[in-house]
XYZ file of C-alpha atoms in Angstrom:
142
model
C 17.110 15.531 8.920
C 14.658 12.621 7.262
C 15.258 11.106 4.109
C 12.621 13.121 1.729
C 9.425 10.490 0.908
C 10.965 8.957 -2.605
C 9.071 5.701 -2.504
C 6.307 4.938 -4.935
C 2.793 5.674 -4.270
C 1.190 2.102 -3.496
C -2.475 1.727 -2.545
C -2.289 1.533 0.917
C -0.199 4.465 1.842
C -2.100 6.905 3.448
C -3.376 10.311 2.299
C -2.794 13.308 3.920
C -5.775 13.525 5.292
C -5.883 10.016 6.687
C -2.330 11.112 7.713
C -3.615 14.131 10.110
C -5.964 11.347 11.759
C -3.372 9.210 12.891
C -0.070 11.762 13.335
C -1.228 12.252 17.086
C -1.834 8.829 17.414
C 1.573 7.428 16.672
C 4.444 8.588 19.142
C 6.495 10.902 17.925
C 10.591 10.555 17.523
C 12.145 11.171 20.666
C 13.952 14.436 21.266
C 17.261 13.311 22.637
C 17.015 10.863 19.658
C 20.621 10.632 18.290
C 19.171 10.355 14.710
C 16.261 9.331 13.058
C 16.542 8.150 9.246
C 12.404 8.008 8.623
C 9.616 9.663 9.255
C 6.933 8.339 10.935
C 4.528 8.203 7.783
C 7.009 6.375 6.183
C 7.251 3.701 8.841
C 3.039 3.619 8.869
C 3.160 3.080 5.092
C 5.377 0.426 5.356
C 3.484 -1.302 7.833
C -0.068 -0.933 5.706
C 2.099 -2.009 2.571
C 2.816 -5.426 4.460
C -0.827 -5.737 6.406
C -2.751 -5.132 3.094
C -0.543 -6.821 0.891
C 0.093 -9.728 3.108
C 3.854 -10.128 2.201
C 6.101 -11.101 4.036
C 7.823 -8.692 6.189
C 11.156 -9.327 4.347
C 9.480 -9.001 0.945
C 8.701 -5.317 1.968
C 10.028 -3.137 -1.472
C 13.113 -1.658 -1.157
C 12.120 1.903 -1.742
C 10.246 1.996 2.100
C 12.769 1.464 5.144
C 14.489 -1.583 5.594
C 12.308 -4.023 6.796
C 13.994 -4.902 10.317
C 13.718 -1.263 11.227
C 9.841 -1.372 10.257
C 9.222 -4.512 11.825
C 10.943 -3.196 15.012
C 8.373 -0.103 14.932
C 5.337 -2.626 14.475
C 6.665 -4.723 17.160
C 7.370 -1.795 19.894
C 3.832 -0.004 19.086
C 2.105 -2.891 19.290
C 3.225 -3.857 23.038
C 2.725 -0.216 23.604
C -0.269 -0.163 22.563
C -0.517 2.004 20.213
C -2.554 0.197 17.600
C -5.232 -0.567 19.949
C -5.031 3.083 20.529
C -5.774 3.825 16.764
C -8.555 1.075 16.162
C -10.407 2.240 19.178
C -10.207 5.831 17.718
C -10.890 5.173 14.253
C -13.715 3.191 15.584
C -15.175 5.905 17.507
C -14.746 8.677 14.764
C -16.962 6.195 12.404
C -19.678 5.376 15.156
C -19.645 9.292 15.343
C -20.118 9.986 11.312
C -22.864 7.105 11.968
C -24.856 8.833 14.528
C -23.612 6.874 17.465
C -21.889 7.535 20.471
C -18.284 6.711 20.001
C -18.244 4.380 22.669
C -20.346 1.155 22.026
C -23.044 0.729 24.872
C -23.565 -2.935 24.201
C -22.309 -6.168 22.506
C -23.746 -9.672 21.402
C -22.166 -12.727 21.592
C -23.325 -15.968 20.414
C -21.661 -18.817 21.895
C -24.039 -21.291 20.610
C -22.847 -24.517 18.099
C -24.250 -27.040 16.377
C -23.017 -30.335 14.472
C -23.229 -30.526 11.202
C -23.175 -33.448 8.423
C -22.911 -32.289 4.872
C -25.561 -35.446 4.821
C -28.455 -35.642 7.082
C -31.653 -37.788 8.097
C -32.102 -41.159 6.595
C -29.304 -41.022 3.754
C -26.596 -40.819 6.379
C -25.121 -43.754 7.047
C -21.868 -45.902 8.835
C -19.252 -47.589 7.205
C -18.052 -50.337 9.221
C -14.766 -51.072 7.292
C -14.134 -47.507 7.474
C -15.398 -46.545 10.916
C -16.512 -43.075 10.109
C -19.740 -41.612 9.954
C -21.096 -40.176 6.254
C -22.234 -41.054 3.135
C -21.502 -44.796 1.750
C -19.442 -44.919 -0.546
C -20.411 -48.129 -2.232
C -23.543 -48.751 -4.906
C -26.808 -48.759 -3.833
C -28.153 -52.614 -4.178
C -30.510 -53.432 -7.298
């Protein structure tokens, strides 16, 4: 039924046990599915190959799936919502192995900002010809 796993081992495909995480987390192939050519793993391997690797998506190697049919899965799971499905449990199972409750109980946000001048104080200066703030450019008078 799937075309057996004959692509290379990279270093973001998952291991099995990373792989029994994440199987209930991705939705499985429909049943009145005419065919399927991949299995899942394959597609999530794909998809890590291009997030870690940052290639682009038609750069993927051509021993994973084609890269359309990969992109397509990225695509649909993400407006499912199925990646914000996995963060949020991934999250939760490393809060746990932490000692915290899966579920954060508080945040911090800092909204504050402040100029900055890669000069400051007395040696910044303006330059009129220029009409920008900053160091001067010009030699210091004897």
């Amino acid at each position: 039924m799937f075309k057996t796993r004959l692509y290379r081992a990279y270093p973001s495909n998952l291991t099995d046990e990373q792989w029994k995480l994440l199987e209930p987390l991705i939705p499985a192939i429909k049943p009145d599915a005419a065919f399927s050519l991949h299995e899942r793993r394959t597609i999530v391997d794909a998809i890590l190959y291009v997030l870690r690797s940052g290639c682009p998506w038609r750069s993927l190697p051509h021993d994973f799936p084609a890269w359309q049919t990969v992109y397509h899965y990225f695509r649909l799971w993400r407006q499912q919502g199925v990646w914000t499905q996995v963060l949020d449990a991934l999250r939760g199972q490393m809060r746990t192995q932490q000692g915290h409750d899966p579920q954060p109980s508080a945040a911090v946000i800092d909204s504050q900002s402040i100029k900055t001048s890669a000069v400051r104080g007395s040696n910044k200066g303006y330059d009129a010809g220029k009409k920008n703030l900053g160091a001067q450019t010009s030699r210091p008078r004897r």
